[in-house]
Tab-separated table of C-alpha atoms and ligand atoms in Angstrom:
chain	number	residue	atom	x	y	z
G	1	MET	CA	315.158	-56.126	181.534
G	2	ASP	CA	316.746	-56.753	178.111
G	3	LYS	CA	320.123	-58.444	177.806
G	4	LEU	CA	322.555	-58.717	174.921
G	5	LEU	CA	324.047	-62.153	174.175
G	6	ILE	CA	327.385	-61.886	172.371
G	7	GLU	CA	329.416	-64.724	170.839
G	8	GLY	CA	332.904	-63.140	170.862
G	9	GLY	CA	336.103	-63.718	168.901
G	10	ILE	CA	334.751	-62.747	165.464
G	11	PRO	CA	336.560	-59.908	163.615
G	12	LEU	CA	333.999	-57.272	162.539
G	13	ALA	CA	333.818	-56.700	158.796
G	14	GLY	CA	331.501	-54.762	156.530
G	15	GLU	CA	329.809	-51.398	156.251
G	16	ILE	CA	327.234	-49.538	158.357
G	17	ALA	CA	325.841	-46.011	158.347
G	18	ILE	CA	326.252	-43.747	161.371
G	19	SER	CA	323.175	-42.017	162.825
G	20	GLY	CA	322.618	-38.382	163.766
G	21	ALA	CA	324.342	-37.190	166.942
G	22	LYS	CA	322.358	-37.694	170.182
G	23	ASN	CA	324.208	-34.809	171.879
G	24	ALA	CA	323.406	-32.454	169.006
G	25	ALA	CA	319.790	-33.618	168.617
G	26	LEU	CA	318.862	-33.064	172.278
G	27	PRO	CA	319.672	-29.306	172.427
G	28	LEU	CA	318.329	-28.837	168.872
G	29	LEU	CA	314.937	-30.212	169.940
G	30	CYS	CA	314.887	-27.655	172.764
G	31	ALA	CA	315.692	-24.837	170.317
G	32	ALA	CA	312.137	-25.290	168.967
G	33	LEU	CA	310.880	-23.666	172.176
G	34	LEU	CA	312.467	-20.370	171.102
G	35	THR	CA	310.093	-19.747	168.190
G	36	ARG	CA	306.394	-19.860	167.294
G	37	GLU	CA	307.255	-21.202	163.840
G	38	PRO	CA	307.881	-24.862	162.913
G	39	LEU	CA	311.419	-26.230	163.296
G	40	THR	CA	312.211	-29.327	161.204
G	41	LEU	CA	315.205	-31.502	162.091
G	42	THR	CA	316.449	-34.254	159.777
G	43	ASN	CA	318.897	-37.152	160.377
G	44	VAL	CA	317.285	-37.556	163.809
G	45	PRO	CA	318.586	-40.687	165.557
G	46	ASP	CA	315.974	-43.195	166.749
G	47	LEU	CA	316.956	-43.278	170.448
G	48	HIS	CA	315.208	-43.592	173.796
G	49	ASP	CA	316.573	-40.204	174.891
G	50	ILE	CA	315.015	-38.567	171.817
G	51	ASP	CA	311.651	-40.167	172.655
G	52	THR	CA	311.933	-38.862	176.233
G	53	MET	CA	312.764	-35.325	175.094
G	54	LEU	CA	309.838	-35.336	172.629
G	55	LYS	CA	307.503	-36.557	175.405
G	56	LEU	CA	308.738	-33.700	177.586
G	57	LEU	CA	308.124	-31.108	174.846
G	58	VAL	CA	304.654	-32.482	174.002
G	59	GLN	CA	303.497	-32.182	177.627
G	60	MET	CA	304.589	-28.536	177.455
G	61	GLY	CA	302.204	-27.941	174.535
G	62	VAL	CA	304.600	-28.420	171.627
G	63	LYS	CA	303.120	-30.161	168.565
G	64	VAL	CA	305.458	-32.874	167.236
G	65	SER	CA	305.305	-34.836	163.981
G	66	ARG	CA	307.847	-37.537	163.111
G	67	GLU	CA	308.539	-39.135	159.774
G	68	LYS	CA	310.829	-42.090	159.144
G	69	VAL	CA	312.373	-41.282	155.764
G	70	GLY	CA	314.189	-44.138	154.037
G	71	ALA	CA	317.739	-43.538	152.875
G	72	GLY	CA	316.339	-43.291	149.355
G	73	GLY	CA	314.192	-40.371	150.468
G	74	THR	CA	310.965	-42.409	150.468
G	75	ALA	CA	308.960	-42.514	153.663
G	76	SER	CA	309.658	-46.125	154.592
G	77	ALA	CA	311.210	-48.056	157.433
G	78	ALA	CA	314.758	-48.022	156.066
G	79	PRO	CA	316.872	-51.027	157.078
G	80	ALA	CA	318.805	-50.132	160.236
G	81	ALA	CA	322.180	-50.660	158.619
G	82	MET	CA	321.199	-47.828	156.284
G	83	SER	CA	320.203	-45.643	159.272
G	84	GLY	CA	317.298	-44.095	157.410
G	85	THR	CA	317.105	-40.414	158.229
G	86	ALA	CA	314.117	-39.698	160.394
G	87	SER	CA	312.772	-36.171	160.442
G	88	VAL	CA	310.914	-34.392	163.226
G	89	THR	CA	308.898	-31.184	162.936
G	90	LEU	CA	308.193	-29.261	166.141
G	91	ASP	CA	305.654	-26.422	166.505
G	92	ALA	CA	305.874	-24.567	169.818
G	93	SER	CA	303.274	-21.891	168.954
G	94	GLY	CA	300.948	-23.528	171.479
G	95	LEU	CA	303.534	-23.733	174.275
G	96	ASP	CA	301.505	-23.289	177.458
G	97	ASN	CA	303.133	-25.319	180.215
G	98	PRO	CA	306.753	-24.302	180.910
G	99	VAL	CA	307.337	-27.218	183.295
G	100	ALA	CA	309.778	-30.153	183.088
G	101	PRO	CA	308.518	-32.724	185.622
G	102	TYR	CA	310.795	-34.934	187.734
G	103	ASP	CA	309.517	-38.223	186.303
G	104	LEU	CA	310.849	-37.269	182.866
G	105	VAL	CA	313.941	-35.303	183.934
G	106	LYS	CA	315.174	-38.082	186.254
G	107	THR	CA	315.511	-40.454	183.292
G	108	MET	CA	317.348	-37.956	181.107
G	109	ARG	CA	319.373	-35.148	182.616
G	110	ALA	CA	319.671	-33.367	179.236
G	111	ALA	CA	316.093	-32.200	179.938
G	112	VAL	CA	317.775	-29.322	181.778
G	113	LEU	CA	318.282	-27.890	178.265
G	114	VAL	CA	314.675	-26.589	178.291
G	115	LEU	CA	315.508	-24.184	181.141
G	116	GLY	CA	317.199	-21.465	179.075
G	117	PRO	CA	314.737	-21.530	176.150
G	118	LEU	CA	311.686	-21.474	178.477
G	119	ALA	CA	313.079	-18.564	180.525
G	120	ALA	CA	313.769	-16.673	177.292
G	121	ARG	CA	310.477	-17.483	175.524
G	122	CYS	CA	307.934	-17.604	178.406
G	123	GLY	CA	309.602	-15.502	181.060
G	124	GLU	CA	309.320	-18.420	183.448
G	125	ALA	CA	310.251	-22.088	183.821
G	126	ARG	CA	309.938	-24.846	186.390
G	127	VAL	CA	312.473	-27.564	185.695
G	128	SER	CA	313.160	-30.491	187.987
G	129	LEU	CA	316.768	-30.726	189.144
G	130	PRO	CA	318.204	-33.637	187.139
G	131	GLY	CA	319.782	-35.260	190.171
G	132	GLY	CA	323.000	-37.177	189.906
G	133	CYS	CA	323.632	-40.133	187.699
G	134	ALA	CA	325.988	-43.095	187.734
G	135	ILE	CA	329.004	-41.124	186.487
G	136	GLY	CA	328.792	-38.241	188.928
G	137	ALA	CA	326.873	-35.573	190.842
G	138	ARG	CA	326.531	-33.492	187.677
G	139	PRO	CA	325.228	-30.248	189.208
G	140	VAL	CA	323.682	-27.491	187.080
G	141	ASP	CA	324.945	-24.531	189.115
G	142	GLN	CA	326.603	-22.961	186.064
G	143	HIS	CA	323.322	-23.016	184.131
G	144	ILE	CA	321.574	-21.282	187.066
G	145	ARG	CA	324.325	-18.736	187.660
G	146	GLY	CA	324.355	-17.724	184.005
G	147	LEU	CA	320.585	-17.201	183.867
G	148	GLN	CA	320.751	-15.181	187.083
G	149	ALA	CA	323.401	-12.984	185.466
G	150	MET	CA	320.888	-12.434	182.654
G	151	GLY	CA	318.315	-11.160	185.138
G	152	ALA	CA	316.349	-14.328	185.876
G	153	GLU	CA	315.142	-14.671	189.457
G	154	ILE	CA	315.834	-18.291	190.381
G	155	THR	CA	314.739	-20.272	193.415
G	156	VAL	CA	315.415	-23.952	193.989
G	157	GLU	CA	312.702	-25.617	196.040
G	158	GLN	CA	311.239	-29.133	196.363
G	159	GLY	CA	313.823	-30.339	193.851
G	160	TYR	CA	312.747	-27.883	191.168
G	161	VAL	CA	314.554	-24.927	189.631
G	162	HIS	CA	312.012	-22.105	189.331
G	163	ALA	CA	313.138	-19.305	187.000
G	164	ARG	CA	311.254	-16.052	186.435
G	165	THR	CA	312.423	-13.088	184.366
G	166	THR	CA	311.682	-10.158	186.598
G	167	ALA	CA	313.170	-7.563	184.213
G	168	ALA	CA	310.653	-5.166	182.631
G	169	GLY	CA	308.663	-6.916	179.949
G	170	GLY	CA	309.738	-10.309	181.205
G	171	LYS	CA	312.835	-10.385	179.001
G	172	LEU	CA	316.288	-11.609	179.936
G	173	LYS	CA	319.024	-9.056	179.476
G	174	GLY	CA	322.346	-9.615	177.745
G	175	ALA	CA	325.250	-10.228	180.121
G	176	ARG	CA	328.890	-11.273	180.283
G	177	LEU	CA	328.848	-14.930	181.333
G	178	PHE	CA	331.897	-16.822	182.584
G	179	THR	CA	331.504	-20.499	183.471
G	180	ASP	CA	333.792	-21.862	186.216
G	181	MET	CA	334.489	-24.970	184.155
G	182	VAL	CA	333.795	-25.926	180.550
G	183	THR	CA	330.206	-27.194	180.455
G	184	VAL	CA	328.634	-28.420	177.213
G	185	THR	CA	324.932	-28.183	178.093
G	186	GLY	CA	325.659	-25.146	180.259
G	187	THR	CA	327.047	-23.353	177.199
G	188	GLU	CA	324.103	-24.547	175.099
G	189	ASN	CA	321.476	-23.457	177.653
G	190	LEU	CA	322.962	-19.977	178.016
G	191	MET	CA	323.514	-19.548	174.270
G	192	MET	CA	319.843	-20.384	173.581
G	193	ALA	CA	318.614	-18.052	176.348
G	194	ALA	CA	320.817	-15.208	175.079
G	195	CYS	CA	319.290	-15.409	171.570
G	196	LEU	CA	316.115	-13.646	172.791
G	197	ALA	CA	317.676	-11.481	175.513
G	198	ASP	CA	317.849	-7.688	175.388
G	199	GLY	CA	321.325	-6.709	174.160
G	200	GLU	CA	324.587	-8.598	173.786
G	201	SER	CA	325.776	-11.599	175.785
G	202	VAL	CA	329.308	-12.982	175.822
G	203	ILE	CA	329.941	-16.523	177.065
G	204	GLU	CA	333.569	-16.937	178.120
G	205	ASN	CA	335.201	-20.306	178.830
G	206	ALA	CA	332.519	-21.688	176.470
G	207	ALA	CA	332.477	-25.346	175.417
G	208	ARG	CA	333.948	-25.854	171.934
G	209	GLU	CA	332.285	-29.224	171.213
G	210	PRO	CA	331.037	-29.703	167.610
G	211	GLU	CA	327.510	-30.205	169.004
G	212	VAL	CA	327.619	-26.617	170.324
G	213	VAL	CA	328.558	-25.447	166.815
G	214	ASP	CA	325.758	-27.523	165.230
G	215	LEU	CA	323.254	-25.878	167.602
G	216	ALA	CA	324.652	-22.399	166.862
G	217	ASN	CA	324.374	-23.029	163.105
G	218	CYS	CA	320.714	-23.979	163.481
G	219	LEU	CA	319.973	-20.950	165.706
G	220	ILE	CA	321.661	-18.655	163.148
G	221	ALA	CA	319.476	-20.166	160.414
G	222	MET	CA	316.511	-19.297	162.670
G	223	GLY	CA	317.645	-15.656	162.742
G	224	ALA	CA	319.875	-15.625	165.822
G	225	ARG	CA	322.977	-13.427	165.782
G	226	ILE	CA	325.822	-15.607	167.114
G	227	SER	CA	329.556	-15.458	166.500
G	228	GLY	CA	332.440	-17.468	167.935
G	229	ALA	CA	330.715	-20.851	168.331
G	230	GLY	CA	333.477	-23.474	168.390
G	231	THR	CA	335.811	-21.130	170.233
G	232	ASP	CA	335.862	-20.419	173.978
G	233	VAL	CA	334.223	-16.991	173.532
G	234	ILE	CA	330.718	-16.918	172.034
G	235	ARG	CA	329.000	-13.572	171.350
G	236	ILE	CA	325.205	-13.435	171.023
G	237	GLN	CA	323.288	-10.284	170.011
G	238	GLY	CA	319.704	-10.767	171.254
G	239	VAL	CA	316.838	-10.439	168.722
G	240	ASP	CA	313.072	-9.991	169.219
G	241	ARG	CA	312.031	-13.318	167.755
G	242	LEU	CA	313.356	-16.336	165.860
G	243	SER	CA	311.811	-18.010	162.823
G	244	GLY	CA	311.604	-21.694	161.957
G	245	THR	CA	314.064	-23.526	159.698
G	246	THR	CA	315.048	-27.004	158.536
G	247	HIS	CA	318.325	-28.305	159.936
G	248	ARG	CA	320.164	-31.589	159.335
G	249	ILE	CA	321.697	-32.955	162.547
G	250	MET	CA	325.437	-33.635	162.403
G	251	PRO	CA	326.671	-37.245	162.499
G	252	ASP	CA	327.335	-38.839	165.881
G	253	ARG	CA	331.101	-38.700	166.490
G	254	ILE	CA	330.829	-40.865	169.637
G	255	GLU	CA	328.833	-43.583	167.850
G	256	THR	CA	331.475	-43.403	165.092
G	257	GLY	CA	334.305	-43.753	167.629
G	258	THR	CA	332.497	-46.619	169.337
G	259	TYR	CA	332.269	-48.729	166.162
G	260	LEU	CA	335.891	-47.894	165.274
G	261	CYS	CA	336.895	-49.265	168.698
G	262	ALA	CA	334.740	-52.381	168.203
G	263	ALA	CA	336.495	-53.083	164.889
G	264	ALA	CA	339.907	-52.375	166.458
G	265	ALA	CA	339.277	-54.684	169.434
G	266	THR	CA	338.172	-57.597	167.236
G	267	GLY	CA	340.975	-57.303	164.663
G	268	GLY	CA	338.426	-56.370	162.018
G	269	ALA	CA	338.044	-54.055	159.009
G	270	VAL	CA	335.010	-51.781	158.720
G	271	ARG	CA	333.645	-48.915	156.633
G	272	LEU	CA	331.495	-46.310	158.419
G	273	THR	CA	329.375	-44.049	156.178
G	274	ASN	CA	327.162	-40.984	156.757
G	275	THR	CA	329.721	-39.708	159.261
G	276	SER	CA	332.625	-37.269	159.398
G	277	SER	CA	336.184	-37.573	160.615
G	278	SER	CA	336.653	-33.847	161.173
G	279	TYR	CA	335.525	-33.992	164.815
G	280	LEU	CA	337.436	-37.153	165.718
G	281	ASP	CA	341.050	-36.166	165.042
G	282	VAL	CA	342.361	-37.098	168.494
G	283	VAL	CA	340.433	-40.402	168.571
G	284	ILE	CA	341.662	-41.311	165.093
G	285	ASP	CA	345.237	-40.379	166.080
G	286	LYS	CA	345.019	-42.638	169.133
G	287	LEU	CA	343.627	-45.540	167.059
G	288	MET	CA	346.527	-45.098	164.631
G	289	ASP	CA	348.963	-45.078	167.596
G	290	ALA	CA	347.344	-48.415	168.550
G	291	GLY	CA	348.325	-49.755	165.124
G	292	CYS	CA	345.115	-49.330	163.119
G	293	GLU	CA	345.202	-48.265	159.457
G	294	ILE	CA	342.596	-45.544	158.913
G	295	SER	CA	341.640	-43.900	155.625
G	296	LEU	CA	339.183	-41.020	155.312
G	297	GLU	CA	336.865	-40.158	152.451
G	298	ARG	CA	334.285	-37.375	152.377
G	299	ALA	CA	331.695	-38.802	154.772
G	300	THR	CA	333.279	-42.223	155.255
G	301	ILE	CA	335.917	-43.623	157.601
G	302	ASN	CA	337.665	-46.937	156.871
G	303	LEU	CA	339.540	-48.777	159.626
G	304	LYS	CA	341.691	-51.930	159.387
G	305	ALA	CA	342.909	-53.299	162.709
G	306	PRO	CA	346.370	-54.850	163.247
G	307	PRO	CA	346.648	-58.473	164.431
G	308	ARG	CA	347.377	-57.130	167.936
G	309	LEU	CA	346.776	-53.559	169.164
G	310	LYS	CA	349.401	-51.542	171.029
G	311	ALA	CA	348.321	-50.058	174.390
G	312	VAL	CA	347.484	-46.347	174.147
G	313	SER	CA	347.394	-43.912	177.068
G	314	ILE	CA	344.762	-41.172	177.118
G	315	ARG	CA	343.713	-38.199	179.221
G	316	THR	CA	340.161	-36.922	178.807
G	317	ALA	CA	339.485	-33.177	178.596
G	318	PRO	CA	337.052	-30.782	176.883
G	319	TYR	CA	337.025	-30.652	173.057
G	320	PRO	CA	339.263	-30.748	171.054
G	321	ALA	CA	341.088	-33.028	173.522
G	322	PHE	CA	340.227	-36.704	173.984
G	323	PRO	CA	336.454	-36.942	174.686
G	324	THR	CA	335.358	-38.384	178.029
G	325	ASP	CA	332.541	-40.144	176.137
G	326	MET	CA	335.171	-42.312	174.422
G	327	GLN	CA	337.131	-43.232	177.580
G	328	ALA	CA	335.191	-46.409	178.414
G	329	GLN	CA	335.387	-47.690	174.840
G	330	PHE	CA	339.162	-47.104	174.786
G	331	MET	CA	339.559	-48.933	178.075
G	332	ALA	CA	337.954	-51.949	176.402
G	333	ILE	CA	340.476	-51.966	173.567
G	334	ASN	CA	343.379	-51.460	175.993
G	335	THR	CA	342.355	-54.621	177.892
G	336	VAL	CA	343.484	-56.739	174.923
G	337	ALA	CA	346.330	-54.504	173.653
G	338	ASP	CA	350.050	-55.142	174.044
G	339	GLY	CA	351.481	-53.180	176.989
G	340	THR	CA	350.155	-50.992	179.801
G	341	ALA	CA	347.993	-47.922	179.173
G	342	ILE	CA	347.539	-45.067	181.642
G	343	MET	CA	344.033	-43.624	181.337
G	344	ARG	CA	343.135	-40.397	183.143
G	345	GLU	CA	339.510	-39.233	183.474
G	346	THR	CA	339.457	-35.500	184.265
G	347	ILE	CA	335.798	-34.600	183.523
G	348	PHE	CA	333.623	-36.849	185.710
G	349	GLU	CA	334.416	-38.086	189.193
G	350	ASN	CA	333.072	-41.609	188.831
G	351	ARG	CA	333.420	-42.756	185.261
G	352	PHE	CA	335.343	-46.007	185.731
G	353	MET	CA	332.437	-48.293	186.633
G	354	HIS	CA	333.001	-50.349	183.513
G	355	ALA	CA	336.441	-51.352	184.946
G	356	VAL	CA	335.128	-53.839	187.524
G	357	GLU	CA	332.901	-55.404	184.884
G	358	LEU	CA	335.813	-55.647	182.419
G	359	ILE	CA	337.825	-57.377	185.173
G	360	ARG	CA	335.076	-60.033	185.298
G	361	LEU	CA	335.963	-60.734	181.648
G	362	GLY	CA	339.604	-61.248	182.639
G	363	ALA	CA	340.981	-57.727	182.169
G	364	ASP	CA	343.965	-56.516	184.237
G	365	ILE	CA	343.001	-53.035	185.469
G	366	LYS	CA	344.143	-51.103	188.533
G	367	ILE	CA	342.276	-47.942	189.518
G	368	ASP	CA	343.971	-45.180	191.498
G	369	GLY	CA	341.664	-42.179	191.919
G	370	ASN	CA	340.919	-40.783	188.455
G	371	THR	CA	343.634	-42.867	186.803
G	372	ALA	CA	343.268	-46.403	185.458
G	373	PHE	CA	346.301	-48.595	184.673
G	374	VAL	CA	345.266	-51.151	182.046
G	375	THR	CA	347.657	-53.985	181.142
G	376	GLY	CA	346.622	-55.925	178.057
G	377	VAL	CA	346.002	-59.667	178.417
G	378	GLY	CA	346.270	-62.338	175.751
G	379	LYS	CA	342.549	-62.873	175.657
G	380	LEU	CA	339.346	-62.085	177.562
G	381	ASP	CA	336.873	-64.808	178.509
G	382	GLY	CA	333.146	-64.296	178.081
G	383	ALA	CA	331.078	-63.784	181.259
G	384	THR	CA	327.879	-62.131	182.481
G	385	VAL	CA	328.418	-58.409	183.061
G	386	MET	CA	326.179	-55.483	183.975
G	387	ALA	CA	325.910	-52.127	182.266
G	388	THR	CA	325.834	-49.088	184.566
G	389	ASP	CA	325.705	-46.127	182.178
G	390	LEU	CA	325.557	-45.424	178.472
G	391	ARG	CA	329.227	-45.484	177.492
G	392	ALA	CA	330.118	-48.183	180.057
G	393	SER	CA	327.568	-50.405	178.274
G	394	ALA	CA	329.315	-49.769	174.955
G	395	SER	CA	332.627	-50.670	176.582
G	396	LEU	CA	331.253	-54.020	177.793
G	397	VAL	CA	329.836	-54.802	174.344
G	398	ILE	CA	333.217	-54.094	172.739
G	399	ALA	CA	334.981	-56.324	175.280
G	400	GLY	CA	332.360	-59.054	174.757
G	401	LEU	CA	332.935	-58.914	170.997
G	402	ALA	CA	336.687	-59.374	171.589
G	403	ALA	CA	336.339	-62.077	174.280
G	404	GLN	CA	336.390	-65.806	173.607
G	405	GLY	CA	333.049	-67.461	174.268
G	406	GLU	CA	329.732	-65.980	175.269
G	407	THR	CA	329.209	-62.676	177.088
G	408	ILE	CA	325.853	-61.569	178.453
G	409	VAL	CA	325.511	-57.811	178.964
G	410	ASP	CA	322.648	-57.058	181.346
G	411	ARG	CA	320.624	-53.806	181.735
G	412	ILE	CA	321.156	-52.749	178.141
G	413	TYR	CA	318.418	-50.114	178.383
G	414	HIS	CA	321.448	-47.856	178.962
G	415	LEU	CA	322.620	-48.695	175.423
G	416	ASP	CA	319.224	-47.922	173.899
G	417	ARG	CA	319.465	-44.370	175.219
G	418	GLY	CA	322.373	-43.504	172.967
G	419	TYR	CA	322.907	-46.133	170.256
G	420	GLU	CA	320.409	-46.669	167.441
G	421	GLN	CA	319.763	-50.431	166.999
G	422	MET	CA	323.266	-51.420	168.086
G	423	GLU	CA	322.689	-55.161	167.765
G	424	THR	CA	321.349	-54.725	164.205
G	425	LYS	CA	324.338	-52.631	163.175
G	426	LEU	CA	326.782	-55.062	164.818
G	427	ALA	CA	325.065	-58.012	163.095
G	428	ALA	CA	325.479	-56.143	159.785
G	429	LEU	CA	329.223	-56.196	160.598
G	430	GLY	CA	329.181	-59.959	161.111
G	431	ALA	CA	328.949	-60.021	164.898
G	432	ARG	CA	327.006	-62.868	166.505
G	433	VAL	CA	324.832	-60.831	168.873
G	434	ARG	CA	321.195	-61.014	169.876
G	435	ARG	CA	318.868	-59.286	172.315
G	436	VAL	CA	316.960	-61.386	174.818
G	437	LYS	CA	314.206	-60.260	177.177
V	1	LIG	C1	327.500	-33.319	178.041
V	1	LIG	O1	327.028	-33.493	179.355
V	1	LIG	C2	327.163	-34.591	177.309
V	1	LIG	N1	325.706	-34.759	177.284
V	1	LIG	C3	327.831	-35.772	178.005
V	1	LIG	O2	327.552	-36.939	177.248
V	1	LIG	C4	329.345	-35.541	178.018
V	1	LIG	O3	329.961	-36.577	178.716
V	1	LIG	C5	329.651	-34.198	178.692
V	1	LIG	O4	328.930	-33.132	178.037
V	1	LIG	C6	331.134	-33.860	178.645
V	1	LIG	O5	331.563	-33.813	177.304
V	1	LIG	C7	324.976	-34.030	176.398
V	1	LIG	O6	325.498	-33.234	175.634
V	1	LIG	C8	323.487	-34.259	176.406
V	1	LIG	P1	329.243	-30.873	181.293
V	1	LIG	P2	326.973	-32.219	180.363
V	1	LIG	O7	328.257	-29.857	181.775
V	1	LIG	O8	326.746	-30.975	179.593
V	1	LIG	C9	330.587	-30.218	185.807
V	1	LIG	C10	326.883	-39.135	176.900
V	1	LIG	O9	327.450	-40.185	177.222
V	1	LIG	N2	329.493	-29.224	185.860
V	1	LIG	O10	330.120	-30.520	180.138
V	1	LIG	O11	326.050	-32.566	181.460
V	1	LIG	C11	330.071	-31.617	185.583
V	1	LIG	O12	329.725	-32.210	186.824
V	1	LIG	C12	326.819	-37.994	177.884
V	1	LIG	O13	326.369	-38.911	175.780
V	1	LIG	C13	329.269	-28.506	187.039
V	1	LIG	O14	329.954	-28.722	188.038
V	1	LIG	O15	328.456	-32.207	180.922
V	1	LIG	C14	331.252	-32.291	184.932
V	1	LIG	O16	332.156	-32.698	185.932
V	1	LIG	C15	327.372	-38.399	179.240
V	1	LIG	N3	328.266	-27.593	187.081
V	1	LIG	C16	331.879	-31.176	184.095
V	1	LIG	O17	331.389	-29.950	184.654
V	1	LIG	C17	327.476	-27.322	185.982
V	1	LIG	O18	326.582	-26.442	186.076
V	1	LIG	C18	331.504	-31.206	182.612
V	1	LIG	O19	330.103	-31.375	182.540
V	1	LIG	C19	327.722	-28.046	184.793
V	1	LIG	C20	328.729	-28.978	184.746
């Protein structure tokens, strides 16, 4: 199991490029299932979760070709700090096995995103229930309920969701869909299924995340008729078929926020390129409340940290509020900030596992239900800590970068799922970090 060795106490400085967004890429890969024509995605991040999703699609009969295109547009292995844009072309004309097996789904719950496209394209799907994960039970009842409303007959047996479209001609039918809570992949699954349904669908209480909008933009380029993406009511007029297209994946706002927090926690000054600030308003506001100077250019964000951060309270909620995927990273910066921060996690029931590991580094954190009280300390001391989930791992890396002495972060396969070559990018910012087996 790989570990990350971090020599802390060094302010980050320099420039790195941000990669394509994992949480946009995953549903976009599944969108290929909706058409018999090739779908090409560019700015694809090189992540373990992307590899898993591609493996899942290939075993369904999808043809996949990947090309690592250097930043200069030549097909070469671009240096990681340049985050060369990789492109992937998917051809689902030979789709012949609408099954997502447990061994792949259990390692990446986003695999549930094939359910809607398969039901819409093939008239049937067998998708393993994702099961829970470290941060919560994470059921998919809203995905199932929405497909049932569209006429799919769904049974759940032996840990698999089995969907069949019983309506005449095996097509889903447009429906009014209301999700009990805001669900990002639930909205994405239903939006993709509705593209090929008979008639109009309306998704109410829809997720407004930028990744939902990126997916909608790609589907529209493929011929889908969608309006309202980015608002809480999305209207989809079903069409007979979709065509292929080429779509550039949006930049990863959570990776961007993670490196901004790493610079803030180490008193550094960094320049992040190939990104966008327009989806990070609340995170940028909070970093400015903490005392950081932030300037924005077209696709670049510059951050200069103060000598000591001020504690900043947050409350996570669906977009455009503070993203739950940035909560762990913000807890790390609050451990060394001046004052006490109150941090409320309202999305997942168990997303504070990084707290006990941060305490091992000397942090002062009290947990009460879904609220964490974090009182900044003068300094953290390096220690061995263990990653439990993707964003918790990022939180421990940030704390290790800020701590005095050496920190060893164990089980960093979690990091590899969602951060492209993190140690290479951090080293490009002057961090003393290396991966050991
Ligand atoms: C997406 O997960 C993201 N993953 C998560 O990012 C992110 O944390 C989450 O949205 C919230 O923003 C991808 O996009 C691949 P939800 P998702 O459905 O769609 C409950 C990361 O770190 N719920 O919006 O699975 C659920 O339990 C990952 O990159 C139901 O009860 O999250 C949760 O409490 C982690 N039933 C809440 O809703 C359902 O059918 C929001 O979950 C669906 C969801």
